[in-house]
CSV table of C-alpha atoms in Angstrom, one decimal:
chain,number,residue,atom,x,y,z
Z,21,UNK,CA,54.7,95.7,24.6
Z,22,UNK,CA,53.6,99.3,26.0
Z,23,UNK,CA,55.2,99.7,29.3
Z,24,UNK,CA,54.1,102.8,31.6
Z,25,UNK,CA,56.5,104.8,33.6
Z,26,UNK,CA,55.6,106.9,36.3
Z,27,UNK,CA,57.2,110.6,35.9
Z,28,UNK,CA,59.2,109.1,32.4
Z,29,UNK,CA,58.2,110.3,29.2
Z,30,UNK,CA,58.4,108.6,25.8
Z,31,UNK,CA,60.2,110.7,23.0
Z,32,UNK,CA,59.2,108.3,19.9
Z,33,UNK,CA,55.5,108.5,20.8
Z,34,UNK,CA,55.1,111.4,17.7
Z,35,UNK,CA,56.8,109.5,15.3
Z,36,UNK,CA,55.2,105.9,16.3
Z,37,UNK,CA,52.0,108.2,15.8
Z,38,UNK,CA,53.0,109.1,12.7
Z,39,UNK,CA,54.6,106.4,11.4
Z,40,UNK,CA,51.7,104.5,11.5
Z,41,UNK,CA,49.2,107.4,10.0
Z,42,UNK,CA,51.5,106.7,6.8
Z,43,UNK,CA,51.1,103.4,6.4
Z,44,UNK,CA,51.8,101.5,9.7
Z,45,UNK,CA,55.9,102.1,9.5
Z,46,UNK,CA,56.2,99.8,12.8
Z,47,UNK,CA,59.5,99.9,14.9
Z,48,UNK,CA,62.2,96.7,14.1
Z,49,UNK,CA,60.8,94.3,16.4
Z,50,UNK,CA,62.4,94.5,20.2
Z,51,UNK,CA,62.9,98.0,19.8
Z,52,UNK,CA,63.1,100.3,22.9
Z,53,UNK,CA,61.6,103.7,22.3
Z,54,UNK,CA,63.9,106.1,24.8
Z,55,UNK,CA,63.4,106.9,27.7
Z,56,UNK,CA,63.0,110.6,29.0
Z,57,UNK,CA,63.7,112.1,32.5
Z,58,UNK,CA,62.6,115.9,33.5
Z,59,UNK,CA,64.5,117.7,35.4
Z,60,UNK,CA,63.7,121.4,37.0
Z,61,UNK,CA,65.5,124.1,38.4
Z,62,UNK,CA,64.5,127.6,39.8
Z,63,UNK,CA,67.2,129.4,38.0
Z,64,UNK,CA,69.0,129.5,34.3
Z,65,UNK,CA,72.1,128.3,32.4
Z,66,UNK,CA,74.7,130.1,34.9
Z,67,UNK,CA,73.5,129.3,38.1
Z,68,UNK,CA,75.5,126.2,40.3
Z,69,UNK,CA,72.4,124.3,40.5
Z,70,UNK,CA,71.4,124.2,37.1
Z,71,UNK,CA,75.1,123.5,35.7
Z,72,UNK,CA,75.0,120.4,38.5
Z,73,UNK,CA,71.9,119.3,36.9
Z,74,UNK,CA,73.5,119.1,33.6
Z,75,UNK,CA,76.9,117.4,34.8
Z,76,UNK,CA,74.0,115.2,35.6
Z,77,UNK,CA,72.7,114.5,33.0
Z,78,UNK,CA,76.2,114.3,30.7
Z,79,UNK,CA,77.3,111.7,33.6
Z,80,UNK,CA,74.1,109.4,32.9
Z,81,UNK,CA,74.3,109.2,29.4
Z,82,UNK,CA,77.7,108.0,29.4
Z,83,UNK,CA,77.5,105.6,32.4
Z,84,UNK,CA,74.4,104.1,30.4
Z,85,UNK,CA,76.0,104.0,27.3
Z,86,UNK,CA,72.1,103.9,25.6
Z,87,UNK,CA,69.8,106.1,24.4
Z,88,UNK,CA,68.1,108.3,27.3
Z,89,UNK,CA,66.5,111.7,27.0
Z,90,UNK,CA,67.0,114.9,29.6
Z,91,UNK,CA,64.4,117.8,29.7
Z,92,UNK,CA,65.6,120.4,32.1
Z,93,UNK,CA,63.2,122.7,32.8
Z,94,UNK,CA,64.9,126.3,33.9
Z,95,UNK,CA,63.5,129.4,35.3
Z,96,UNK,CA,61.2,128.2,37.8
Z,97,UNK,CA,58.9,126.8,34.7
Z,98,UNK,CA,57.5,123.9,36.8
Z,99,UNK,CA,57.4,126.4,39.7
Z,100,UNK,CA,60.0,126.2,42.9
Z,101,UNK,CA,61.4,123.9,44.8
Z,102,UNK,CA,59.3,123.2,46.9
Z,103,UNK,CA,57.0,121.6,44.5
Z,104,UNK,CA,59.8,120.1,42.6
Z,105,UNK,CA,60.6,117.8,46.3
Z,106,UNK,CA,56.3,116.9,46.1
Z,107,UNK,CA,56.4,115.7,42.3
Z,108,UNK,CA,59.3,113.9,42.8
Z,109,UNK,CA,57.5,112.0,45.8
Z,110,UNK,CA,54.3,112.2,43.5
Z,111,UNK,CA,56.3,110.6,40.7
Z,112,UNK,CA,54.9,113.3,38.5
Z,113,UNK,CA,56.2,116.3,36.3
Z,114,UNK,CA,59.8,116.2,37.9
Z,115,UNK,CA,62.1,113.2,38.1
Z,116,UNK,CA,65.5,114.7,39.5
Z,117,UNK,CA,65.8,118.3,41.0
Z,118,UNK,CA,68.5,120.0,43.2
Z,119,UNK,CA,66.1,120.7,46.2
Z,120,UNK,CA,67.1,122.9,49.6
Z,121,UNK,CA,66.5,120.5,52.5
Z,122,UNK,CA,63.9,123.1,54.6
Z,123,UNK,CA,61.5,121.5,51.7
Z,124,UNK,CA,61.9,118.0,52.7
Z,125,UNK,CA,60.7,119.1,56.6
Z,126,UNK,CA,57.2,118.1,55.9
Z,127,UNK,CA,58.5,114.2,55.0
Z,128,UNK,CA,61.3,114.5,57.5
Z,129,UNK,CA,61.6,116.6,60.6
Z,130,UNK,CA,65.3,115.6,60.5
Z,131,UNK,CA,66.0,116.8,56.9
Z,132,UNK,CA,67.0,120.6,57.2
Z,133,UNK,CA,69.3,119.5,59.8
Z,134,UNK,CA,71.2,118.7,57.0
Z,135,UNK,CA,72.7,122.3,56.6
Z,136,UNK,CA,71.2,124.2,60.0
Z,137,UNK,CA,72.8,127.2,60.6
Z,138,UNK,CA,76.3,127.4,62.6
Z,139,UNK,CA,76.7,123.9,61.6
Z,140,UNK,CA,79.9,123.4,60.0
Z,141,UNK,CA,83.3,125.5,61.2
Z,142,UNK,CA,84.4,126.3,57.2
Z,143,UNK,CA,84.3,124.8,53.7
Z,144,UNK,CA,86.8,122.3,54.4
Z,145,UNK,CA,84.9,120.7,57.5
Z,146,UNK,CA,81.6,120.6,55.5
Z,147,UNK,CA,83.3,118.8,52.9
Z,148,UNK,CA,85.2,116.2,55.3
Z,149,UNK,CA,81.5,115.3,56.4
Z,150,UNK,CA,79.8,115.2,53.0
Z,151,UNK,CA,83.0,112.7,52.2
Z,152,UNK,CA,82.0,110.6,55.4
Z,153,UNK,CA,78.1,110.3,54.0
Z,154,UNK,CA,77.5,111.5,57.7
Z,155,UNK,CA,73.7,112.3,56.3
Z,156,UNK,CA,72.8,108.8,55.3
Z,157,UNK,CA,70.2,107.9,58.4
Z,158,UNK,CA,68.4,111.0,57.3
Z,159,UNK,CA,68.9,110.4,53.5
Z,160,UNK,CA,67.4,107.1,54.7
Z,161,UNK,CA,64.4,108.6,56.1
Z,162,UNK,CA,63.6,110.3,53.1
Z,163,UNK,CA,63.8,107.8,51.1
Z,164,UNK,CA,61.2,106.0,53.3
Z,165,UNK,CA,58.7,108.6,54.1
Z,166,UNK,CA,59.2,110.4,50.9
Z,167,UNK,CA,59.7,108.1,48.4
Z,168,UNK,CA,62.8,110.7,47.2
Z,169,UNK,CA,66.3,109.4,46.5
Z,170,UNK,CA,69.3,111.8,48.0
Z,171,UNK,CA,72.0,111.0,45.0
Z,172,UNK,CA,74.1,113.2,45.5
Z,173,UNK,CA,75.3,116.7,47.5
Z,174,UNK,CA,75.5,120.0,46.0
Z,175,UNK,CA,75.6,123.3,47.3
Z,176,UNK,CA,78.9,125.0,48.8
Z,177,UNK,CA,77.6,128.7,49.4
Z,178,UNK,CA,78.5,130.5,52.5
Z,179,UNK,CA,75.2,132.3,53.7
Z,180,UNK,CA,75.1,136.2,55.3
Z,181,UNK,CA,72.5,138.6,55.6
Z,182,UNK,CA,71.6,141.3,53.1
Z,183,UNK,CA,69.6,144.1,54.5
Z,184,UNK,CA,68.2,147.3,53.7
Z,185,UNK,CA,70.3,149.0,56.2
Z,186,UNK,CA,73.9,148.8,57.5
Z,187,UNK,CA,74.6,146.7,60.8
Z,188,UNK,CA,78.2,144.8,61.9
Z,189,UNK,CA,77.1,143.6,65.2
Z,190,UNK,CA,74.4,142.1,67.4
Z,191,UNK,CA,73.2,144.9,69.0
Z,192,UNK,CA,72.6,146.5,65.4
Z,193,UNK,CA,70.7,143.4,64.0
Z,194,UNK,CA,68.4,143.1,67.4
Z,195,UNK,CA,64.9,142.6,66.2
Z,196,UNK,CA,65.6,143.0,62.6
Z,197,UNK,CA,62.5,141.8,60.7
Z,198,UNK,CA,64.6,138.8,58.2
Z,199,UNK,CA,63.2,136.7,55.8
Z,200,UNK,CA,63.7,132.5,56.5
Z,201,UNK,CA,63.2,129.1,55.0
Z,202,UNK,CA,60.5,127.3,56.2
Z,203,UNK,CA,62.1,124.4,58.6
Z,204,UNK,CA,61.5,125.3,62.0
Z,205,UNK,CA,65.5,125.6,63.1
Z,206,UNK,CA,65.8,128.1,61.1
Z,207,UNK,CA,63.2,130.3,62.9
Z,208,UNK,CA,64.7,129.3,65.9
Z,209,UNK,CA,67.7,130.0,65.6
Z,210,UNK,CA,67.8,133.5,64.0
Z,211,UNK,CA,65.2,134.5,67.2
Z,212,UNK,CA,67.5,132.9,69.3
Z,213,UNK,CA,70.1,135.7,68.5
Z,214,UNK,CA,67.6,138.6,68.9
Z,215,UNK,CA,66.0,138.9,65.0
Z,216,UNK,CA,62.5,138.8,64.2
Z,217,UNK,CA,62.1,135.5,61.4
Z,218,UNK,CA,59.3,135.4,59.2
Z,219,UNK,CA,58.6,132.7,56.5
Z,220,UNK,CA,58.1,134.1,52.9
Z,221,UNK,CA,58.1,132.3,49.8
Z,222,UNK,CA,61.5,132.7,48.2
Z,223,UNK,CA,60.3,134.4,44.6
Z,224,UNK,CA,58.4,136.7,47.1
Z,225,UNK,CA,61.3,138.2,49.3
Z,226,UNK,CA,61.9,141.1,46.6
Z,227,UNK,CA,58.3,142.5,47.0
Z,228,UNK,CA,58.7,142.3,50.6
Z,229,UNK,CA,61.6,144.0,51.5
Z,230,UNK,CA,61.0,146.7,49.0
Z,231,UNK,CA,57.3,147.0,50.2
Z,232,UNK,CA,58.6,147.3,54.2
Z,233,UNK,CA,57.2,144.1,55.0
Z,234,UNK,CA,60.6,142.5,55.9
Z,235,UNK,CA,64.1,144.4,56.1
Z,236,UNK,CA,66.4,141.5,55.3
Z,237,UNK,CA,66.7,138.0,54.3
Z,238,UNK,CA,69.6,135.5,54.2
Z,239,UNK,CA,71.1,133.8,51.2
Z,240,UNK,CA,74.3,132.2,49.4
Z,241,UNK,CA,76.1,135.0,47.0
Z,242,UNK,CA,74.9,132.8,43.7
Z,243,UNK,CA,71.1,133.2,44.9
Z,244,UNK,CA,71.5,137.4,46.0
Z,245,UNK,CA,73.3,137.6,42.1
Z,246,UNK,CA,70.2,135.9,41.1
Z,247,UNK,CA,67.4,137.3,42.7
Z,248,UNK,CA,68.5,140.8,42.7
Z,249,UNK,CA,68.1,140.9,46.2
Z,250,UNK,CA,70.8,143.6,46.4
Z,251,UNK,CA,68.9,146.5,44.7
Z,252,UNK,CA,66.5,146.1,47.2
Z,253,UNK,CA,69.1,145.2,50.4
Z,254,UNK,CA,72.3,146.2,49.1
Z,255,UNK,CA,74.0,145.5,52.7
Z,256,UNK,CA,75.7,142.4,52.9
Z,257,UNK,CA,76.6,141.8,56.8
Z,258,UNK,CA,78.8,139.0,56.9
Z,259,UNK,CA,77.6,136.5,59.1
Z,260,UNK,CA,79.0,133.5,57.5
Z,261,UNK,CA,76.4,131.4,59.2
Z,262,UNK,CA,75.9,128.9,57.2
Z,263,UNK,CA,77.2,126.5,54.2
Z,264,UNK,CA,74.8,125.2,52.2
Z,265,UNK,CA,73.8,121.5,51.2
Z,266,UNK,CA,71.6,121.1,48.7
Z,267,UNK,CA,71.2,117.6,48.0
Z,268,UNK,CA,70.7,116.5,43.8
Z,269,UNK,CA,67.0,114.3,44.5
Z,270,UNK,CA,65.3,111.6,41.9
Z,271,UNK,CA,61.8,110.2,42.1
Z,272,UNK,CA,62.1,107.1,43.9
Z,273,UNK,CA,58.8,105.6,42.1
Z,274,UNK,CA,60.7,107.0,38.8
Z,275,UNK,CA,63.8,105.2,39.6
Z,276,UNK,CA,62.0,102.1,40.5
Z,277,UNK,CA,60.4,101.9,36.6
Z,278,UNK,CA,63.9,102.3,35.1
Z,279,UNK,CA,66.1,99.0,33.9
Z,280,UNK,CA,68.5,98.2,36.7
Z,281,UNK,CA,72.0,99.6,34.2
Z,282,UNK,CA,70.2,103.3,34.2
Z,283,UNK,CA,69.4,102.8,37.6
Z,284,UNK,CA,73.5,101.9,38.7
Z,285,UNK,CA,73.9,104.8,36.1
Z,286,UNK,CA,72.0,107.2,38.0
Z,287,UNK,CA,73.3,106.3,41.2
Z,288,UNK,CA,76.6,106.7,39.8
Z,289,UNK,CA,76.1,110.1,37.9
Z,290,UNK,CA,74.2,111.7,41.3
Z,291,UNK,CA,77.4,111.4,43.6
Z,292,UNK,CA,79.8,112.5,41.1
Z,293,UNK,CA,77.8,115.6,39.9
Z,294,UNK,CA,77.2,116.8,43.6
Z,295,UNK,CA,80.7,116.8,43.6
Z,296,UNK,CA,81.0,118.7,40.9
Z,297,UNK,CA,78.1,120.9,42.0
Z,298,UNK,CA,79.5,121.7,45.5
Z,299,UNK,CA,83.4,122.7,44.0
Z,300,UNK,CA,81.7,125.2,41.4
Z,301,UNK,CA,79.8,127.1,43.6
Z,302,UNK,CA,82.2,127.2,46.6
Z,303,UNK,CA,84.5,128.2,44.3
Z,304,UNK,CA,82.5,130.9,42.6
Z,305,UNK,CA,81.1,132.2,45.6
Z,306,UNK,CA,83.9,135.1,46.6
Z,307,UNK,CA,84.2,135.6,43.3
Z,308,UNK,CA,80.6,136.7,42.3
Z,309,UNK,CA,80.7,138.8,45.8
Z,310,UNK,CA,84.1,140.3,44.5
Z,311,UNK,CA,82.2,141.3,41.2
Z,312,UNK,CA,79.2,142.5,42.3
Z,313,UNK,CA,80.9,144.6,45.0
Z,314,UNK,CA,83.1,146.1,42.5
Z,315,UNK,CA,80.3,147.1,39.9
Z,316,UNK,CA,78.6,149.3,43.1
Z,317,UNK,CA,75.7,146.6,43.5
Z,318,UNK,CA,76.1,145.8,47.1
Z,319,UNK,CA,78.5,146.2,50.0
Z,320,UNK,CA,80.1,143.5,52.3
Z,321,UNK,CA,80.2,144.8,55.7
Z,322,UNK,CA,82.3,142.8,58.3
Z,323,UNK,CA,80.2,141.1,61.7
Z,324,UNK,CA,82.2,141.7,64.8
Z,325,UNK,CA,80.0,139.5,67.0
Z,326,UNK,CA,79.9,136.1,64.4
Z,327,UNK,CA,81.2,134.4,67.9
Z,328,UNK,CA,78.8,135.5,69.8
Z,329,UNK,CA,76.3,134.4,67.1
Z,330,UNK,CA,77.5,131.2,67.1
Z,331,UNK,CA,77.4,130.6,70.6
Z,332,UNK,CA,73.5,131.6,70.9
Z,333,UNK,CA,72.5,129.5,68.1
Z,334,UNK,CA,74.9,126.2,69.1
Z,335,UNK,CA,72.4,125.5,72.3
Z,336,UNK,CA,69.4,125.8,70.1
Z,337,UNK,CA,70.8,123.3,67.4
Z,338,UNK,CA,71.6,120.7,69.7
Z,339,UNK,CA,68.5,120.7,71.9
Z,340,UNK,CA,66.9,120.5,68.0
Z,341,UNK,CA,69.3,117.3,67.2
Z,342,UNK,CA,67.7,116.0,70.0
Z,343,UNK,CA,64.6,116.6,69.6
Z,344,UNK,CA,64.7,115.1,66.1
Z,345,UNK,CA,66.8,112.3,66.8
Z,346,UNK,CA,69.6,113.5,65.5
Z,347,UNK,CA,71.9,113.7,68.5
Z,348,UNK,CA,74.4,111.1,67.0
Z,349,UNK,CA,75.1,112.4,63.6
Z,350,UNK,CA,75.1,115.8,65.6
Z,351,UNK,CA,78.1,114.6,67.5
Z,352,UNK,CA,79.3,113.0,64.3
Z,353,UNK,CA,79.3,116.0,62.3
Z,354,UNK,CA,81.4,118.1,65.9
Z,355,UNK,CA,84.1,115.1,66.1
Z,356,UNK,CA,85.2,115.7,62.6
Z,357,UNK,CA,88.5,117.5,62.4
């Protein structure tokens, strides 16, 4: 019996072909042709998101315990993340993705709340409220309007500035034309402490800043390594403004085709590898900066006025938890110690 999955390719579907152009070899009767899940990430083989992705993938197959087939797609080759968060809602090209929360905005206003800037006080708070699954109303929400399952949390970066120019203070950043994601807070907030935000598509900040478009943008150290933003905005001002959540998505109308031991499988395998996901790259994160600023690729210049930062921002963010709905899990996320 052929079934048809939505987003879930058949590897066998060659040989079956095949088989029967020599003489109609048919499979024993009963037998399950394997099932195969695509995967995409913007970046290669080193990179936090994509090593997630395959802790993934290892964690399904042996939670399963049957034959299932992972495609990963790297590079950006099914484009960026963005349209990774709209196939997966689709149910088309891309089953499971790692997927920035500013790209789920359009589904859910309160889903780059997830990791707005000046959110958490340090790694170890952000972690006590991924523990807590303080996110799951808006996980919820997704789900619903989306039709995209949150499995798991990744991410772990600390976020600063690199610019094109030198600045350790708020007087020196005033007006300073920086690149942002998409979700609205984000805008917000940076013009809330005096910088000029603009929205560019993330494979396009490079171009921009080395064409004068834009002076800056804002990023985690495993994404500057990876873009290269440094040759064009070697000056890393140390902002520390934000952690990074980057929740590990699958197709909901993927998950709903699958047999209900892959599905407890893939549940399973999402938590544990955004675990995973979020100790590599907070872990790797000083490190890479540490390397990068000993091979002469960038320098790390201390903020004095981070406090001050902090305390223009914190007004915007909680009129924006409550203009989302999100006042409770905002109060939940300041009450954990």
């Amino acid at each position: 019996m052929k079934r048809a999955f939505h987003g879930v390719r058949r590897s066998l579907l060659a040989a079956s072909a095949l088989a029967l152009a020599l003489g109609g070899i048919a499979l024993p009767a009963g037998a399950q042709q394997a099932i195969t899940l695509h995967g995409a990430s913007q970046f290669n083989d080193d990179h936090a998101f994509t090593k997630t992705m395959v802790k993934f993938e290892e964690l399904v197959k042996k939670y399963y315990g049957k034959p299932v087939n992972f495609v990963l797609h790297k590079n950006s080759e099914l484009g960026l993340e963005k349209q990774y968060f709209e196939y997966m809602s689709q149910g088309k090209a891309v089953d499971y993705a790692v997927v920035s929360p500013a790209h789920m905005s359009t589904f859910s206003k309160a889903a780059p709340f997830i990791d707005a800037p000046f959110l958490f006080r340090d790694l170890a708070h952000w972690n006590k409220v991924l523990d807590a699954d303080t996110f799951k109303p808006i996980a919820d929400e997704i789900a619903q309007r989306a039709d995209v399952m949150l499995i798991g949390y990744a991410g772990g970066g600390v976020r600063n500035i690199f610019s094109n120019k030198p600045a350790s203070n708020l007087n020196d950043i005033k007006a300073l034309k920086v690149r942002v994601q998409g979700a609205p807070i984000w805008s917000r907030a940076f013009t809330a402490v005096g910088m000029a935000p603009t929205v560019i598509a993330y494979n396009e900040v490079y171009n921009a800043i080395q064409n004068g478009v834009i002076s800056a943008g804002e990023n985690e150290a495993a994404g500057v390594e990876q873009m290269k933003f440094n040759e064009v905005a070697p000056n890393l001002l140390m902002t520390q403004h934000a952690i990074t959540i980057r929740p590990l998505c699958f197709s909901g109308k993927t998950f709903k085709t699958l047999p209900p031991d892959l599905q407890r499988a893939i549940v399973r395998a999402g938590k544990e590898a955004g675990a995973y996901g979020r100790q590599i790259e907070s872990s790797e994160d000083g490190a890479k900066l540490d390397a990068m600023e000993k091979a002469g690729k960038l320098k790390r210049i201390a903020f004095a006025d981070r406090a001050k930062m902090k305390a223009l921002v914190d007004p915007v963010i909680a009129a924006y938890a409550k203009e989302i709905g999100a006042e409770a899990i905002y109060t939940k996320i300041n009450a954990t110690k």
